[in-house]
Tab-separated table of C-alpha atoms in Angstrom:
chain	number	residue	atom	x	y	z
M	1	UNK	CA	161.118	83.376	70.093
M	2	UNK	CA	159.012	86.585	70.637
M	3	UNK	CA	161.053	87.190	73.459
M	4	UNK	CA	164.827	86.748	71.592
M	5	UNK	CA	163.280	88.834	68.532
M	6	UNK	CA	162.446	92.035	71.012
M	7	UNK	CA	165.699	91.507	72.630
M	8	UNK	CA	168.276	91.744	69.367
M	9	UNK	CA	166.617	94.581	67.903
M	10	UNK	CA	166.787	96.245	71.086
M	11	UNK	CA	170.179	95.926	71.549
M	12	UNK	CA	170.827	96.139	68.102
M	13	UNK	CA	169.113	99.645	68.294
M	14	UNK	CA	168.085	101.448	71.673
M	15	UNK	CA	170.789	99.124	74.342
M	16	UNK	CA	171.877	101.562	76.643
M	17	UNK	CA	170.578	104.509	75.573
M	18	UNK	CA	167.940	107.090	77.545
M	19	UNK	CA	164.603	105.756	76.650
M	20	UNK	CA	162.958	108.898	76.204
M	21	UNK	CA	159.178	109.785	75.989
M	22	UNK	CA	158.050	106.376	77.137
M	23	UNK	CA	154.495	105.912	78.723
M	24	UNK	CA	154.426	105.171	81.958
M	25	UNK	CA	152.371	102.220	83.555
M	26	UNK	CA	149.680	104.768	84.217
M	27	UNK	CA	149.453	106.106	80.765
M	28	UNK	CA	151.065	109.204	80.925
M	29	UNK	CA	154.184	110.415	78.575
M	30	UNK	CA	157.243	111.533	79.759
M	31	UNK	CA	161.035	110.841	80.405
M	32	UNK	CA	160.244	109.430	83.785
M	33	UNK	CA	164.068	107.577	84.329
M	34	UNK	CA	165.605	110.822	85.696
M	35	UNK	CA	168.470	110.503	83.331
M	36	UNK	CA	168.523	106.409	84.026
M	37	UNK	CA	169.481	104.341	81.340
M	38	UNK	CA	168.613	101.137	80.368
M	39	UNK	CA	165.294	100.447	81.570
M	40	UNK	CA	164.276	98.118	79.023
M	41	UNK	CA	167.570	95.757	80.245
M	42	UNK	CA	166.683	95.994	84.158
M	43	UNK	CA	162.873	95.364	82.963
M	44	UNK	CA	163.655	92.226	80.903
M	45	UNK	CA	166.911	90.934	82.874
M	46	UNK	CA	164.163	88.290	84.476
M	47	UNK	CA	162.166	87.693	82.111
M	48	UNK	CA	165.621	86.274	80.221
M	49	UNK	CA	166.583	84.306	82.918
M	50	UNK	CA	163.255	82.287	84.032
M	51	UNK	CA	163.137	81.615	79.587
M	52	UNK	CA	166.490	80.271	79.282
M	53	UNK	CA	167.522	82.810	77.226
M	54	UNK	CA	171.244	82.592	78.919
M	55	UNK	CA	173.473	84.384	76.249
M	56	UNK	CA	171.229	87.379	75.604
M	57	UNK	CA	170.951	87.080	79.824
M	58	UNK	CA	174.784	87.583	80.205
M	59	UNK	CA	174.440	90.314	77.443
M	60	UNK	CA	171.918	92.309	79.531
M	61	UNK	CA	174.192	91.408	83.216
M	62	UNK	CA	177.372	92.534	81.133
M	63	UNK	CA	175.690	95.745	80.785
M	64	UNK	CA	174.463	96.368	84.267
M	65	UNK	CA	178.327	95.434	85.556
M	66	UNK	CA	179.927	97.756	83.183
M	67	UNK	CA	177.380	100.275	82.020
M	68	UNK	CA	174.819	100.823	84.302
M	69	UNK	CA	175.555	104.386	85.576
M	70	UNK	CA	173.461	105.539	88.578
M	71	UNK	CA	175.198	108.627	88.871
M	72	UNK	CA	172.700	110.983	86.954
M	73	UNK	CA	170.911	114.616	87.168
M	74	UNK	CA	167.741	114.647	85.886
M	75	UNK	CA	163.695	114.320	87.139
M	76	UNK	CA	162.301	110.595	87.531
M	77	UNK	CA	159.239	109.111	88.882
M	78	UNK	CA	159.969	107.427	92.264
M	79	UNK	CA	157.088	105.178	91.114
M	80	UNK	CA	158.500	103.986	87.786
M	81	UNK	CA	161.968	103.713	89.004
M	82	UNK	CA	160.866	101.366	92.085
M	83	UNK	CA	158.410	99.105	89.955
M	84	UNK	CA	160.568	98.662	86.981
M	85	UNK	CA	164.461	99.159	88.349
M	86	UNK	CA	164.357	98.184	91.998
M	87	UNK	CA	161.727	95.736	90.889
M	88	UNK	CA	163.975	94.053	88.488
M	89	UNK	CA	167.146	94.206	90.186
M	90	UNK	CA	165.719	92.571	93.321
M	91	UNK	CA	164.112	89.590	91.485
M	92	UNK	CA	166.996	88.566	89.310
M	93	UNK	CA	169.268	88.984	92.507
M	94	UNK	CA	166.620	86.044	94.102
M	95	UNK	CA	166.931	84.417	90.540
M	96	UNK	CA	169.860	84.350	90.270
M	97	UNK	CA	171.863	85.160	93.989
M	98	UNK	CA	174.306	87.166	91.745
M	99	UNK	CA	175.434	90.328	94.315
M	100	UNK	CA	175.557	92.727	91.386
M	101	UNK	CA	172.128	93.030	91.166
M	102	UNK	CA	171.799	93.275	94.917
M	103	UNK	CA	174.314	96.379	95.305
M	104	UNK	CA	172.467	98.211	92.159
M	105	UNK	CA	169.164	98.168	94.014
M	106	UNK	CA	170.419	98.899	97.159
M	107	UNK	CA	172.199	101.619	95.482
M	108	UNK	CA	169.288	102.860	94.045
M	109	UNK	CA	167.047	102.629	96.733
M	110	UNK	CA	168.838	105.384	98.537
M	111	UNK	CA	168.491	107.419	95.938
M	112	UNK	CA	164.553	107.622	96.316
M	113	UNK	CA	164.742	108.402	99.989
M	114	UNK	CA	164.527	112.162	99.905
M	115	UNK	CA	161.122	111.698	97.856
M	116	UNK	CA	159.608	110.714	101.538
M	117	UNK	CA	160.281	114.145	102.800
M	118	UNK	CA	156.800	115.799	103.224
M	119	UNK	CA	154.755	117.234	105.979
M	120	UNK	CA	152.859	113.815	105.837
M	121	UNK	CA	155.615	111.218	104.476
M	122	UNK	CA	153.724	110.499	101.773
M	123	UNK	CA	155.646	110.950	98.929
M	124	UNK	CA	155.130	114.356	96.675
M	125	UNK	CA	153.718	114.677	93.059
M	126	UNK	CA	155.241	117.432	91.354
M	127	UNK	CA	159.104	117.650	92.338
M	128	UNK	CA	161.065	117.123	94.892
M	129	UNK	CA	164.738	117.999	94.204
M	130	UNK	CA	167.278	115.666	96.000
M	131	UNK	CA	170.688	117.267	95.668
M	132	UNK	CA	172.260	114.709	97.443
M	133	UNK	CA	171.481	112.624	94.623
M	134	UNK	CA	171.831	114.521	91.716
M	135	UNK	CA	168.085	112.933	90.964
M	136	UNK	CA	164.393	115.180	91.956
M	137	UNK	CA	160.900	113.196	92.098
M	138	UNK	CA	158.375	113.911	90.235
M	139	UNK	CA	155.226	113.217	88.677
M	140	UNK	CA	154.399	116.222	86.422
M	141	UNK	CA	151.169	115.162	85.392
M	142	UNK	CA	149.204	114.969	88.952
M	143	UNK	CA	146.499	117.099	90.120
M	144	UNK	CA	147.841	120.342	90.890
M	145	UNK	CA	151.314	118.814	93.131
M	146	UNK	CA	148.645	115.828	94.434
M	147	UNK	CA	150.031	112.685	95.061
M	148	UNK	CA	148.402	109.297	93.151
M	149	UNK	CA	147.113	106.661	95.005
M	150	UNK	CA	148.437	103.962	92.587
M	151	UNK	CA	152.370	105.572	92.976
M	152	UNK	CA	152.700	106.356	96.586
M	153	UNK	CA	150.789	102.665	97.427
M	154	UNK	CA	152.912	100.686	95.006
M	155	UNK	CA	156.265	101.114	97.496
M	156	UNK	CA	155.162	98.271	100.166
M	157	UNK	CA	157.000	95.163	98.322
M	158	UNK	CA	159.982	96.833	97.254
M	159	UNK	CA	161.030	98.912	100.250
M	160	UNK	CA	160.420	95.659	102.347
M	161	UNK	CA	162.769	93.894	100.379
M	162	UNK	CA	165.122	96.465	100.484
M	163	UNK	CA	165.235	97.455	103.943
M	164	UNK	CA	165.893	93.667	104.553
M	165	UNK	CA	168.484	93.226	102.236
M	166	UNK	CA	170.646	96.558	103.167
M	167	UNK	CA	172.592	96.302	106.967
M	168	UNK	CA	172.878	100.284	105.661
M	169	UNK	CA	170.706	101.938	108.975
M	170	UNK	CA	169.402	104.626	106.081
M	171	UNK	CA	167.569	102.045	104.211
M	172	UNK	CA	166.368	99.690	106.997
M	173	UNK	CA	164.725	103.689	108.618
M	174	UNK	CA	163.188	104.069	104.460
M	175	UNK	CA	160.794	100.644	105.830
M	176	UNK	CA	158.254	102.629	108.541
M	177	UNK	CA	158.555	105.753	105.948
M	178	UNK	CA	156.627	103.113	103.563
M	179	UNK	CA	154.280	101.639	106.413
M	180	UNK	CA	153.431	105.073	107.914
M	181	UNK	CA	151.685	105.691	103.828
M	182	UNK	CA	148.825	103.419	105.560
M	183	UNK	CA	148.623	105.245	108.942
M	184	UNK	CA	148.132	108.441	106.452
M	185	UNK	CA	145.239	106.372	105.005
M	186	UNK	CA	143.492	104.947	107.937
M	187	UNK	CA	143.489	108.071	109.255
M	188	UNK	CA	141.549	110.062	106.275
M	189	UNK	CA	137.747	109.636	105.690
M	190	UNK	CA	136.826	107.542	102.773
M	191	UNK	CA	134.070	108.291	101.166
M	192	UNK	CA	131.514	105.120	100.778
M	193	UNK	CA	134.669	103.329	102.121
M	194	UNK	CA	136.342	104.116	98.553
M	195	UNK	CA	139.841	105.577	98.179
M	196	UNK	CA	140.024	108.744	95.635
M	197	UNK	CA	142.957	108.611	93.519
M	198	UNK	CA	144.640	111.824	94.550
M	199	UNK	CA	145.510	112.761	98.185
M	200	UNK	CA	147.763	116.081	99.415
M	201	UNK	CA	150.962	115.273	100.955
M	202	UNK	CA	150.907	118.617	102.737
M	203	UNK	CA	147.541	117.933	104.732
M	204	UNK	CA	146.700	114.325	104.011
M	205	UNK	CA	143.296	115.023	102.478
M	206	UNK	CA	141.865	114.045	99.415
M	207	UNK	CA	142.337	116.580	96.663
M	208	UNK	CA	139.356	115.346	94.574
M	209	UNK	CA	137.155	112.305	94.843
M	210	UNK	CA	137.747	110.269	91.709
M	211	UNK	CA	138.032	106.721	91.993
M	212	UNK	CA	139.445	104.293	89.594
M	213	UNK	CA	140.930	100.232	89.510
M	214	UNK	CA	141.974	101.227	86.664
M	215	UNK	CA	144.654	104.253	86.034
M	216	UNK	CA	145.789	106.170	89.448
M	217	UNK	CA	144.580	103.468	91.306
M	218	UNK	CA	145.002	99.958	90.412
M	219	UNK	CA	148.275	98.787	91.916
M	220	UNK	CA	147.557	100.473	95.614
M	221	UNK	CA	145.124	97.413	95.848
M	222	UNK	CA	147.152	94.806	94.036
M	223	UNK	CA	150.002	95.601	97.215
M	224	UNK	CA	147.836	95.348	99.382
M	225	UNK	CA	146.835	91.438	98.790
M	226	UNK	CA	150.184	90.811	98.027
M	227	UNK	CA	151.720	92.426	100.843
M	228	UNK	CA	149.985	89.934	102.817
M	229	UNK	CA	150.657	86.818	100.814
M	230	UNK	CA	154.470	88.080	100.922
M	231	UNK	CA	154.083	88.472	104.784
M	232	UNK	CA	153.309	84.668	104.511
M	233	UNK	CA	149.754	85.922	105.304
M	234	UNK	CA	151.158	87.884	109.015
M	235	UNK	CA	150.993	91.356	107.632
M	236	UNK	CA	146.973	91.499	108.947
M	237	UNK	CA	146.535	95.361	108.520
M	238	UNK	CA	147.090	95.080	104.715
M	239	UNK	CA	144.970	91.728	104.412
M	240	UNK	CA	141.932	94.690	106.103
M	241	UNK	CA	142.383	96.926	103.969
M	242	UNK	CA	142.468	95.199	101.081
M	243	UNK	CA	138.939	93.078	102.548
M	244	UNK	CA	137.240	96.505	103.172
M	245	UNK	CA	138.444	98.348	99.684
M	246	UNK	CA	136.949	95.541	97.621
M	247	UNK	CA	134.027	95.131	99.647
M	248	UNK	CA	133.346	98.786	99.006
M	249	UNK	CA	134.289	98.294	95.115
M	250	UNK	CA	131.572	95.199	94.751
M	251	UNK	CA	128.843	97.317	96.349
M	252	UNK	CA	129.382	100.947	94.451
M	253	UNK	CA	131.560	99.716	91.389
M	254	UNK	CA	131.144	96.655	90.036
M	255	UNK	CA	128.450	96.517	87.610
M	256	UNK	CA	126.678	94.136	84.793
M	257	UNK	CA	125.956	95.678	80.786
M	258	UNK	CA	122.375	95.197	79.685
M	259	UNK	CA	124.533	92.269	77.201
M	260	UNK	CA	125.192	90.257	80.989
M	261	UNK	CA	128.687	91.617	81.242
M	262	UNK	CA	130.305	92.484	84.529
M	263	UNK	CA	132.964	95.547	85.111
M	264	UNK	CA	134.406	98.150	87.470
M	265	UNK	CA	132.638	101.373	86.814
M	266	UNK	CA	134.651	104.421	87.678
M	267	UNK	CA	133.305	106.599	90.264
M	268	UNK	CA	133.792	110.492	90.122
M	269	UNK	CA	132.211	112.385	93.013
M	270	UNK	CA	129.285	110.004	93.787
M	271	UNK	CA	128.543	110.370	89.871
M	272	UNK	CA	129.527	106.600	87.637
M	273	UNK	CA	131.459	106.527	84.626
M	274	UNK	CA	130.729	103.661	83.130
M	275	UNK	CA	134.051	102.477	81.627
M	276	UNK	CA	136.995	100.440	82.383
M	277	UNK	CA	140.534	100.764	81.261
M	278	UNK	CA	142.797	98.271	79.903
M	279	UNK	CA	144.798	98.782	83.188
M	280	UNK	CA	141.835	98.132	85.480
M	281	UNK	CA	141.590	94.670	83.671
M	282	UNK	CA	144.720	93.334	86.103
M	283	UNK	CA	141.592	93.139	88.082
M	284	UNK	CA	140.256	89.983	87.704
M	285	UNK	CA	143.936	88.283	88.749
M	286	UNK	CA	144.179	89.972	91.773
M	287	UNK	CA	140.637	89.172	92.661
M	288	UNK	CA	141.212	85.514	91.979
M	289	UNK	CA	144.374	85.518	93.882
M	290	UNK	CA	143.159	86.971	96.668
M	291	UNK	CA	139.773	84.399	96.720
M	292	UNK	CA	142.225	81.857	96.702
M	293	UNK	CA	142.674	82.398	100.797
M	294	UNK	CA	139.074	82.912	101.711
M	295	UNK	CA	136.454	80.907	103.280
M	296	UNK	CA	134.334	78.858	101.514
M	297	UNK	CA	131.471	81.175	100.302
M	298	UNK	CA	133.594	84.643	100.021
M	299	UNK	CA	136.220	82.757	97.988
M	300	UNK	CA	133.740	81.162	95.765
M	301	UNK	CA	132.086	84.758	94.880
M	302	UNK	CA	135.231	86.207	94.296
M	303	UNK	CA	136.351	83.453	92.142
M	304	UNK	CA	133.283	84.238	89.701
M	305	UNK	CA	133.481	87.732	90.127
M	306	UNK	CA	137.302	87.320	88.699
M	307	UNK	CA	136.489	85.200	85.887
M	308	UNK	CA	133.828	87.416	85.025
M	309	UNK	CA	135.830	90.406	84.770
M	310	UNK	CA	138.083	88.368	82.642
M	311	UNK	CA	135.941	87.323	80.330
M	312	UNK	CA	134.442	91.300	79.834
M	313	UNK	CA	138.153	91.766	79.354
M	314	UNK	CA	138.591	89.053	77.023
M	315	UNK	CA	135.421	90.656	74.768
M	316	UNK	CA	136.951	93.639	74.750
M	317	UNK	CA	139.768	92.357	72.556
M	318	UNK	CA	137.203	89.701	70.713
M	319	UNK	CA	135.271	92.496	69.347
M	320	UNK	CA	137.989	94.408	67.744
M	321	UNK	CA	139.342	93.900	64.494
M	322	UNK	CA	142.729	93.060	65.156
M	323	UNK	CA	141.973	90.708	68.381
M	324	UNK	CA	143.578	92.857	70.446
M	325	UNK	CA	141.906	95.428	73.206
M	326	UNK	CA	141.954	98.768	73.533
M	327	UNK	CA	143.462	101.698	75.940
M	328	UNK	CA	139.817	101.573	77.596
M	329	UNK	CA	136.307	100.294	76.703
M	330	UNK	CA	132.947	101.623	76.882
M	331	UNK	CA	129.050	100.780	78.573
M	332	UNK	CA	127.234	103.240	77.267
M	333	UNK	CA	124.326	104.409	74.137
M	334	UNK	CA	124.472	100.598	73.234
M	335	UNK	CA	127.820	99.973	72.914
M	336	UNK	CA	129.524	97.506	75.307
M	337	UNK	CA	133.206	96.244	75.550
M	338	UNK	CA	133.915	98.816	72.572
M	339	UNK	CA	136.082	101.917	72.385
M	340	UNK	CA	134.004	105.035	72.034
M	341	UNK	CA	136.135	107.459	71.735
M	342	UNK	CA	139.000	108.016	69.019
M	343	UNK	CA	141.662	108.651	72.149
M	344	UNK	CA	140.649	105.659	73.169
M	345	UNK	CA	141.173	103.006	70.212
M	346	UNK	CA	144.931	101.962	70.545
M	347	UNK	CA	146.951	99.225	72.328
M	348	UNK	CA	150.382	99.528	73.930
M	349	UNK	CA	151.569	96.436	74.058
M	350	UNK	CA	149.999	96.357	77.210
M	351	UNK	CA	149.818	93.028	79.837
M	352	UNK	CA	147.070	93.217	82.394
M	353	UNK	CA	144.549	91.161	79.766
M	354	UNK	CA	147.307	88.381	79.933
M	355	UNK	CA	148.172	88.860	83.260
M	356	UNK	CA	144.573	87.687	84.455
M	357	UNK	CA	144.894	85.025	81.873
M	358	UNK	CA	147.597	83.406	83.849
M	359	UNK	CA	146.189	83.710	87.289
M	360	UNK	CA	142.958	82.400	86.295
M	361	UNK	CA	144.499	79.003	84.332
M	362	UNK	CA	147.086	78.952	87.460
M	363	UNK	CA	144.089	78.909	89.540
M	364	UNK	CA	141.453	77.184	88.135
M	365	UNK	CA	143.178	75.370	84.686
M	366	UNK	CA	139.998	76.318	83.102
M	367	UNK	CA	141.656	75.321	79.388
M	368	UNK	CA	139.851	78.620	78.025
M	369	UNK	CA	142.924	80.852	79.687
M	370	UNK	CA	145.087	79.332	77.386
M	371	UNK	CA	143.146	79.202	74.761
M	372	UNK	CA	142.688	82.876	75.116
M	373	UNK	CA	146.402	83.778	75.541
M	374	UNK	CA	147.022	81.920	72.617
M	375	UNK	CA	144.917	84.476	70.332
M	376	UNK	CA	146.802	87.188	71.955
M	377	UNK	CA	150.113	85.413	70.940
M	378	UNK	CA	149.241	85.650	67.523
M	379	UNK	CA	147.491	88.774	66.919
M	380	UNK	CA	151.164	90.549	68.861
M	381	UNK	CA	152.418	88.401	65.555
M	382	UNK	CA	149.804	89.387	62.839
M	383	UNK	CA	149.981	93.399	64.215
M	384	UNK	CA	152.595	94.647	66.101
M	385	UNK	CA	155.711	92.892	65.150
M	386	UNK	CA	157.814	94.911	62.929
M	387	UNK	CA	160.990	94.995	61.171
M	388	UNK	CA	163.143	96.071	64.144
M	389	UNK	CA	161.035	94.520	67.052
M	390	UNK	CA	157.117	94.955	68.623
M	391	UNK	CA	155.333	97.858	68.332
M	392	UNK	CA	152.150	99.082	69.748
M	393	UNK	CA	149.199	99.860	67.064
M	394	UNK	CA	146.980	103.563	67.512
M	395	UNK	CA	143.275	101.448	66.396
M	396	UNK	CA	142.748	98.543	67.141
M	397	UNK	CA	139.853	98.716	65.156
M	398	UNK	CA	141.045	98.569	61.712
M	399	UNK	CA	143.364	95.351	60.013
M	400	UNK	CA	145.823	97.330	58.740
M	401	UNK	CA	146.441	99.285	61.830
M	402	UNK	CA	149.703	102.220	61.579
M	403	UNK	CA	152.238	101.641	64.123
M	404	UNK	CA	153.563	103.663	67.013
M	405	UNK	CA	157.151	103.019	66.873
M	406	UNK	CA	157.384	102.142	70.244
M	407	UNK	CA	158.754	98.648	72.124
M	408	UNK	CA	157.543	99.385	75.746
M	409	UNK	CA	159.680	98.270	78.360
M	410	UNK	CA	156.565	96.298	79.926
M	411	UNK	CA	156.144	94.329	77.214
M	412	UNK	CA	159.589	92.302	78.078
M	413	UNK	CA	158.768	92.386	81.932
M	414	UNK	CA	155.084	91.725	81.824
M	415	UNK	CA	153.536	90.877	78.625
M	416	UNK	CA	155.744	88.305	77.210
M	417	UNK	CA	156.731	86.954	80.949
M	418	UNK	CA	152.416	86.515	81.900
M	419	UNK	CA	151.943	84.799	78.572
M	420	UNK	CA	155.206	82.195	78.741
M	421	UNK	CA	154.099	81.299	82.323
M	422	UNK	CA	150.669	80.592	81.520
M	423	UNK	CA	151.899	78.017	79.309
M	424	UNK	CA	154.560	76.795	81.653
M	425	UNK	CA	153.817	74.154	84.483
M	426	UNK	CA	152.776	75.744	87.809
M	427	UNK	CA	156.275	75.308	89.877
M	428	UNK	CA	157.917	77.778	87.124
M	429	UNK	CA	157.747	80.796	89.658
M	430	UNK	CA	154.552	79.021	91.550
M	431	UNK	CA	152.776	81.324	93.161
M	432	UNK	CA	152.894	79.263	96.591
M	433	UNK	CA	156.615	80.788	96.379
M	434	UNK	CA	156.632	84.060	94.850
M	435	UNK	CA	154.604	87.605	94.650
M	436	UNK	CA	154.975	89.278	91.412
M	437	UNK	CA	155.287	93.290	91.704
M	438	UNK	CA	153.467	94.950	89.265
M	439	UNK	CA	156.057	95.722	86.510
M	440	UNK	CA	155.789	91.105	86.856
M	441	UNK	CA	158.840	90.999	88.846
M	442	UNK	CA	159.013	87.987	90.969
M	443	UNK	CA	160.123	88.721	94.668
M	444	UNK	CA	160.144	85.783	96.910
M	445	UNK	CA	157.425	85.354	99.877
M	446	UNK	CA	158.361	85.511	103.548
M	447	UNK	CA	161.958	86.157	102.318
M	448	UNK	CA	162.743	82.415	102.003
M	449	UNK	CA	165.505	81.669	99.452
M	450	UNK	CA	163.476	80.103	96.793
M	451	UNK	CA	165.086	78.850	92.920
M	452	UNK	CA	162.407	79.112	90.285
């Protein structure tokens, strides 16, 4: 029902239109599509599907068949466009085996090939025009032209995809473009075996040596996991990387409040921040899903470790007002769990609370998940529904919180898709079958036809 209501006032108001200003999953404001319309159709096209929702799913496919122009000028975000339109596209053509979804990615993906043209490969913040195209790359809010860890590392799943879908020789070269991002990597000194969030694609050095699993970080990890597990566990070198980047996270990172709870510190030049973001709390999921494939004693320490993170992310929305968590939370002068800061207070809409919700009950069916996911359900009903859809709130501190007029595109993908699967039996998308990406778009493992 939450689902339907978002849809019709979406179409009723925004279908098809350029979604401008929207945050990206990294927090940062901007027209990121490049002139790309319709992000909030490509973003929920799945989530429509694996609900049942099959007339306002022929609605959104109508629209991609007959409106769904890629022929644009403008700036995007190779990041944004891969998680949420390549993303998208890909999974509902495994969904559903419909080829227009197919030739729109493939489409697209060519699009975001000039982005890889650097001294090192790795992909450029800043811009990169691409007349070719008509489209540039860019991400106008990086350290001084850096590029971001969590953007050039979120490319793996996608491009694989891609590469094996297209018999197009341009697309198929785009696949060791996205593997030689690691070479890059294993080639640079880490400090304390941590990666900093921004790295030069001119030299392939680290521009500055902050480190976050939240923001600018977080999803470079999460592909690295799932990399493997959509490898069918052959793709060793990620499976490595990912061992060694969280064994350097537990020792220099993770951390337990004076109040017994545990979270990911951020670490800025040796120096700790102690303070996670609503973003880094996708955490505890991937931790859990990776534990899932470890030996006895490793898997059982990363199994607490998870559900402890996800229960410091769970108090983090218990001790607000409205239920809900906010944009980051706080160890620090006594307070714990808590937003210090008045930047800090508000709530997007966004799903990485819920997301370790439903790996946790998938994995363990502790009855608490859902229990959990079910308060979530209802404060998004008690605060952020409005007349013409879901909105996100700027304090979650207060009960009578002012809106911010804005239906993310996530919420559609992510939010509403984590919390109907963790309520869902465990063969609806089982995750013996498929890898979500991290806008929550399911892309089969090993490449084996699957049906959810």
């Amino acid at each position: 029902q939450m689902m339907k209501f978002a849809w019709d006032n979406y179409k009723q108001y925004a279908l098809g239109k350029n979604e401008l200003r929207p945050l990206t999953k990294n927090g940062h404001i901007g027209n990121m599509f490049g002139g790309l319309r319709g992000a909030t159709v490509i973003d929920a096209l799945d989530t429509l599907y694996i609900m049942e929702l099959e007339e306002e799913f022929q609605e959104a496919k109508q629209w991609v068949e007959k409106s769904f122009d890629l022929n644009v000028n403008g700036e995007a975000s190779l990041f944004e466009v891969n998680i949420r339109y390549i993303g998208g596209l890909l999974a509902t053509y495994y969904l559903t085996g419909e080829e227009v979804f197919k030739s729109k990615a493939l489409e697209l993906g060519e699009k975001l090939l000039p982005a890889f043209n650097t001294p090192t490969g790795i992909p450029r913040g800043g811009s990169l025009s691409s007349p070719c195209s008509g489209m540039s790359w860019s991400w106008g809010w990086a350290s001084a032209g850096s590029s971001i860890l969590a953007e050039f590392g979120t490319l793996h799943l996608e491009f694989l995809h891609l590469s094996q879908l297209s018999g197009n020789p341009v697309l198929v070269s785009a696949l060791p473009q996205v593997k030689n991002i690691r070479r890059v990597l294993s080639r640079v000194e880490k400090p304390q075996g941590l990666y900093p969030n921004f790295l030069s694609p001119v030299t392939g050095s680290w521009v500055q040596h902050h480190v976050s699993i939240g923001g600018l970080g977080d999803s470079f990890y999460e592909y690295l996991i799932k990399s493997w597990l959509m490898s069918d566990k052959k793709d060793s070198e990620a499976k490595k990387m990912y061992d060694d980047a969280l064994e350097a996270i537990e020792k220099h990172l993770v951390k337990k409040s004076a109040g017994g709870l545990t979270y990911i510190a951020e670490w800025r030049g040796g120096i700790l921040d102690h303070k996670m973001g609503h973003l880094a709390c996708f955490s505890g999921g991937m931790i859990a899903l990776g534990a899932e494939h470890e030996a006895q004693e490793r898997r059982q320490r990363h199994m607490e470790l998870a559900a402890e993170i996800t229960s410091t992310c769970h108090e983090s929305y218990t001790r607000s007002d409205t239920k809900l968590g906010p944009e980051a939370f706080r160890f620090e002068a006594g307070s714990e769990a808590t937003a210090t800061r008045l930047s800090e207070r508000y709530y997007i809409l966004r799903p990485e609370v819920v997301e370790s919700y439903m790996y946790l009950w998938r994995l363990t069916h502790h009855p608490k998940y859902r229990h959990w996911g079910w308060e979530v359900v209802q404060a998004l009903e008690k605060h952020c529904r409005v007349e013409a859809g879901f909105s996100g709130i700027r304090d979650v501190y207060t009960t009578t919180p002012t809106h911010d007029n804005m239906q993310q595109s996530f919420f559609l993908a992510e939010t509403l898709k984590y919390l109907y699967l963790l309520f869902c039996e465990d063969d609806v998308l089982s995750l013996e079958d498929w890898v979500f990406n991290t806008e929550a778009h399911p892309l089969p493992i090993n490449h084996t036809d699957f049906k959810a």
